mmCIF file of C-alpha atoms in Angstrom:
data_model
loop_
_atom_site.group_PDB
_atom_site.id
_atom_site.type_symbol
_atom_site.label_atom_id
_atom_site.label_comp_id
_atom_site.label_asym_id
_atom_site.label_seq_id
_atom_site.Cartn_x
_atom_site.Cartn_y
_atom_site.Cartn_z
ATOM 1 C CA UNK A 930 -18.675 -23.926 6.308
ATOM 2 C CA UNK A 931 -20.235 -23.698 9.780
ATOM 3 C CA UNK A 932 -21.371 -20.004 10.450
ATOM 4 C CA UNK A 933 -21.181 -18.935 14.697
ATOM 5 C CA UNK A 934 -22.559 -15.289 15.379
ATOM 6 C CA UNK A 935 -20.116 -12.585 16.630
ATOM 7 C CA UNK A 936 -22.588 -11.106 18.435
ATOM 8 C CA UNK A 937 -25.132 -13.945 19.611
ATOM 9 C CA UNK A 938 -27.359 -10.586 20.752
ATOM 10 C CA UNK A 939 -27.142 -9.005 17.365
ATOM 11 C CA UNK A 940 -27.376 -11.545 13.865
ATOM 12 C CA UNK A 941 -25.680 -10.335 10.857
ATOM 13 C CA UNK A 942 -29.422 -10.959 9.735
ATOM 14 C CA UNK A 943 -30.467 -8.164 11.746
ATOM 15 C CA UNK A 944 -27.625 -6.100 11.231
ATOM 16 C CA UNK A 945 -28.813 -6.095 7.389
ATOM 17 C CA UNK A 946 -31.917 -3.686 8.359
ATOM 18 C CA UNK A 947 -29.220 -0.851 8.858
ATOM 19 C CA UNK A 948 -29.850 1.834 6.434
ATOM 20 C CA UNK A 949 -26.378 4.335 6.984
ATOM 21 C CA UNK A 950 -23.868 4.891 5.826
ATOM 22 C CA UNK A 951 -20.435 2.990 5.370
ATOM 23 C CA UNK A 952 -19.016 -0.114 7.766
ATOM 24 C CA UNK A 953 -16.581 -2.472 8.646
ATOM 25 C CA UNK A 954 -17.052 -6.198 8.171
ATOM 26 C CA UNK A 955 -15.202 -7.653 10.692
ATOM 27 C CA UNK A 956 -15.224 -11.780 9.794
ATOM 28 C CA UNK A 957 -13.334 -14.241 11.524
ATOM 29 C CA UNK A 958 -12.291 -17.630 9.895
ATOM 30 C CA UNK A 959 -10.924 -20.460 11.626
ATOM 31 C CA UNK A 960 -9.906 -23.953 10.547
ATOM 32 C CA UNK A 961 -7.341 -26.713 11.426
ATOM 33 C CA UNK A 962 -3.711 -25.021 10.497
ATOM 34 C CA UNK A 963 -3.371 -27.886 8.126
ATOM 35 C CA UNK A 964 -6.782 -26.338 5.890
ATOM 36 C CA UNK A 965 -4.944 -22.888 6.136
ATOM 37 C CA UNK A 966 -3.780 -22.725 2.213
ATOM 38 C CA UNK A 967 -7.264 -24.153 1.250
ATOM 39 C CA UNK A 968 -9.217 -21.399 3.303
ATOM 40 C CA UNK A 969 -7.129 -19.467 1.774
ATOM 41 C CA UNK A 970 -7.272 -19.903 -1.804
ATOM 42 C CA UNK A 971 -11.390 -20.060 -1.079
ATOM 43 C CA UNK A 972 -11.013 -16.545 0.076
ATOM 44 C CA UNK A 973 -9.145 -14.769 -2.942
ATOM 45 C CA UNK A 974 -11.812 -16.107 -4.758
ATOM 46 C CA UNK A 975 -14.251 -14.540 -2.570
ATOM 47 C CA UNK A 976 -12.011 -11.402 -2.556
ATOM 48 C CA UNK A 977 -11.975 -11.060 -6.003
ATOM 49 C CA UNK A 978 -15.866 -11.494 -6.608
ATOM 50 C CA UNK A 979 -16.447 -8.716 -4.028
ATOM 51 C CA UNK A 980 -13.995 -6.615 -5.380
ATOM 52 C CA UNK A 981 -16.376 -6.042 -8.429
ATOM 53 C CA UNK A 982 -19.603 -5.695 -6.609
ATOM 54 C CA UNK A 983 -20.973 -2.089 -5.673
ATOM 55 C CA UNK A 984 -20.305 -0.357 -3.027
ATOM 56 C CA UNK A 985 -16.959 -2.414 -2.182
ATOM 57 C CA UNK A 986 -13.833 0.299 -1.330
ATOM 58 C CA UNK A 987 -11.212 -2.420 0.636
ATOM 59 C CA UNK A 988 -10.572 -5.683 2.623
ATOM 60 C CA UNK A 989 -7.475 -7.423 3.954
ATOM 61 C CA UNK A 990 -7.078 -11.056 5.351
ATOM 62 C CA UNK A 991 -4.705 -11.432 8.256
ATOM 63 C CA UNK A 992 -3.146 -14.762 9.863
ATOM 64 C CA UNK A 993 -2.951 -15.143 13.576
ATOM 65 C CA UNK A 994 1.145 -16.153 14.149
ATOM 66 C CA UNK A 995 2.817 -19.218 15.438
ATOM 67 C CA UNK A 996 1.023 -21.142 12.989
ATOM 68 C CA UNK A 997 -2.631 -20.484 13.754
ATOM 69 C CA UNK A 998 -5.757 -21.525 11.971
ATOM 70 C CA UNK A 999 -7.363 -17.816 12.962
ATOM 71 C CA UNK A 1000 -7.784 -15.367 9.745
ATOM 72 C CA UNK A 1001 -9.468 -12.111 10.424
ATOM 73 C CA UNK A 1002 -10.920 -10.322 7.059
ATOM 74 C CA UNK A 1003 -11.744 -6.317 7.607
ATOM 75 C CA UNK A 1004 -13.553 -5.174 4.935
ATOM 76 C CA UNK A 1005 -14.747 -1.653 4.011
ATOM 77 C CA UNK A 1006 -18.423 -1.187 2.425
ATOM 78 C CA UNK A 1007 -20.059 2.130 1.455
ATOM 79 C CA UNK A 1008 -23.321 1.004 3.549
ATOM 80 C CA UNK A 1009 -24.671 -1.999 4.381
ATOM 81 C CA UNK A 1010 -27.005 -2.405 1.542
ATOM 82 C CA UNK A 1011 -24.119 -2.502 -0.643
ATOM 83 C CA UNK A 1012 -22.916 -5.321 1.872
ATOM 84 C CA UNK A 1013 -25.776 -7.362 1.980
ATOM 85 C CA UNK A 1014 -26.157 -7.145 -1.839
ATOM 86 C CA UNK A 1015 -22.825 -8.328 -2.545
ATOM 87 C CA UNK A 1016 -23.279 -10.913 0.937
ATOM 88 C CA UNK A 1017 -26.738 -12.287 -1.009
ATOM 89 C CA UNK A 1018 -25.512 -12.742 -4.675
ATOM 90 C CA UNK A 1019 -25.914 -16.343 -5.923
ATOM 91 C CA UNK A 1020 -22.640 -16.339 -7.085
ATOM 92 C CA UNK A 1021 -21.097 -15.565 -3.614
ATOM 93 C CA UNK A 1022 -23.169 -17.736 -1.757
ATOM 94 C CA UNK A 1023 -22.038 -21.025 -4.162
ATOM 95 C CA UNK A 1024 -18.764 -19.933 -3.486
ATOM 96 C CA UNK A 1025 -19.017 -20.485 0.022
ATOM 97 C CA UNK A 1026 -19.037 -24.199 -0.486
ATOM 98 C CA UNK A 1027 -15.062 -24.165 -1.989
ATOM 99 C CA UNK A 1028 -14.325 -23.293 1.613
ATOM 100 C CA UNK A 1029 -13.091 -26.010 3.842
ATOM 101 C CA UNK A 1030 -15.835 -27.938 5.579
ATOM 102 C CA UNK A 1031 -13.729 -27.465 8.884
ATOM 103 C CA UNK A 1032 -14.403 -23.505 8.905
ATOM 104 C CA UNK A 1033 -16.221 -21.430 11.049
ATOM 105 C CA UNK A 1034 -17.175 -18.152 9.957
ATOM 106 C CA UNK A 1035 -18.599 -15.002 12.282
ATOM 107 C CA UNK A 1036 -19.353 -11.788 10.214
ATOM 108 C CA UNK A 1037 -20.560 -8.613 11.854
ATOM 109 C CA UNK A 1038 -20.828 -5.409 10.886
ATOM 110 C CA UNK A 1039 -19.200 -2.580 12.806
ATOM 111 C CA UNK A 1040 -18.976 1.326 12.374
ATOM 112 C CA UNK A 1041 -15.751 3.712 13.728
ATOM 113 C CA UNK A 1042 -16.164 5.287 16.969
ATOM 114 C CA UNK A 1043 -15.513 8.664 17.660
ATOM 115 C CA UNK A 1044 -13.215 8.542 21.222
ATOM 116 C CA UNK A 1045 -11.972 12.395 21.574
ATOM 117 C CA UNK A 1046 -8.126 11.892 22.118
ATOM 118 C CA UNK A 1047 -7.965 8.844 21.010
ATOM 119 C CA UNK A 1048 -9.432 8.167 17.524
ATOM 120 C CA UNK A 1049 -11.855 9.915 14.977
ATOM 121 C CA UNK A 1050 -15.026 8.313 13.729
#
């Protein structure tokens, strides 16, 4: 798995110094359409190892349409040391290799935005 920064201004590395409260991992995936069910089985996996680590309250994987080789995973953390804890166990990062070798990966970490009228934070 190949891993391209979101944010080329702002590494997830650098994101992990945050110290609030909960966020968003926002992580795209993309691979050939024909790696789609492999990517995918990769990332239940993942899914469920995450699901038992601290701090973990949700994710969901979506597909782009028309056959696309674009996932999106939004996941919900308490806080982002409770992300990078879960990001830096062994036991994800060997699972990282069951992933296609055509994916590219770009995690960031986001927090809501309060917009008045719009949406709430």
């Amino acid at each position: 798995m190949k891993f391209a920064e979101m944010d080329p201004t702002v590494t997830l590395a650098a994101q992990f110094a945050d110290e609030g409260g909960a966020v968003i991992l926002i992580n795209t995936l993309t691979v050939p359409p024909e790696d789609a069910d492999k990517l995918v089985t990769a990332w239940t996996h993942d899914a469920a190892l995450m699901k038992a680590q601290p701090g973990f309250i949700s994710t969901q994987l979506h597909r782009g349409i028309a056959g696309s080789g674009t996932f999106l995973n939004y996941a919900v953390w308490q806080s982002t040391a409770h992300f990078r804890a879960a990001f830096c166990n062994p036991d994800f990062q060997a699972q990282l290799g069951d992933y296609p070798a055509s994916t590219t990966a770009s995690p960031h970490l986001f927090r809501k935005v309060d917009v008045p009228g719009i949406c709430v934070a």
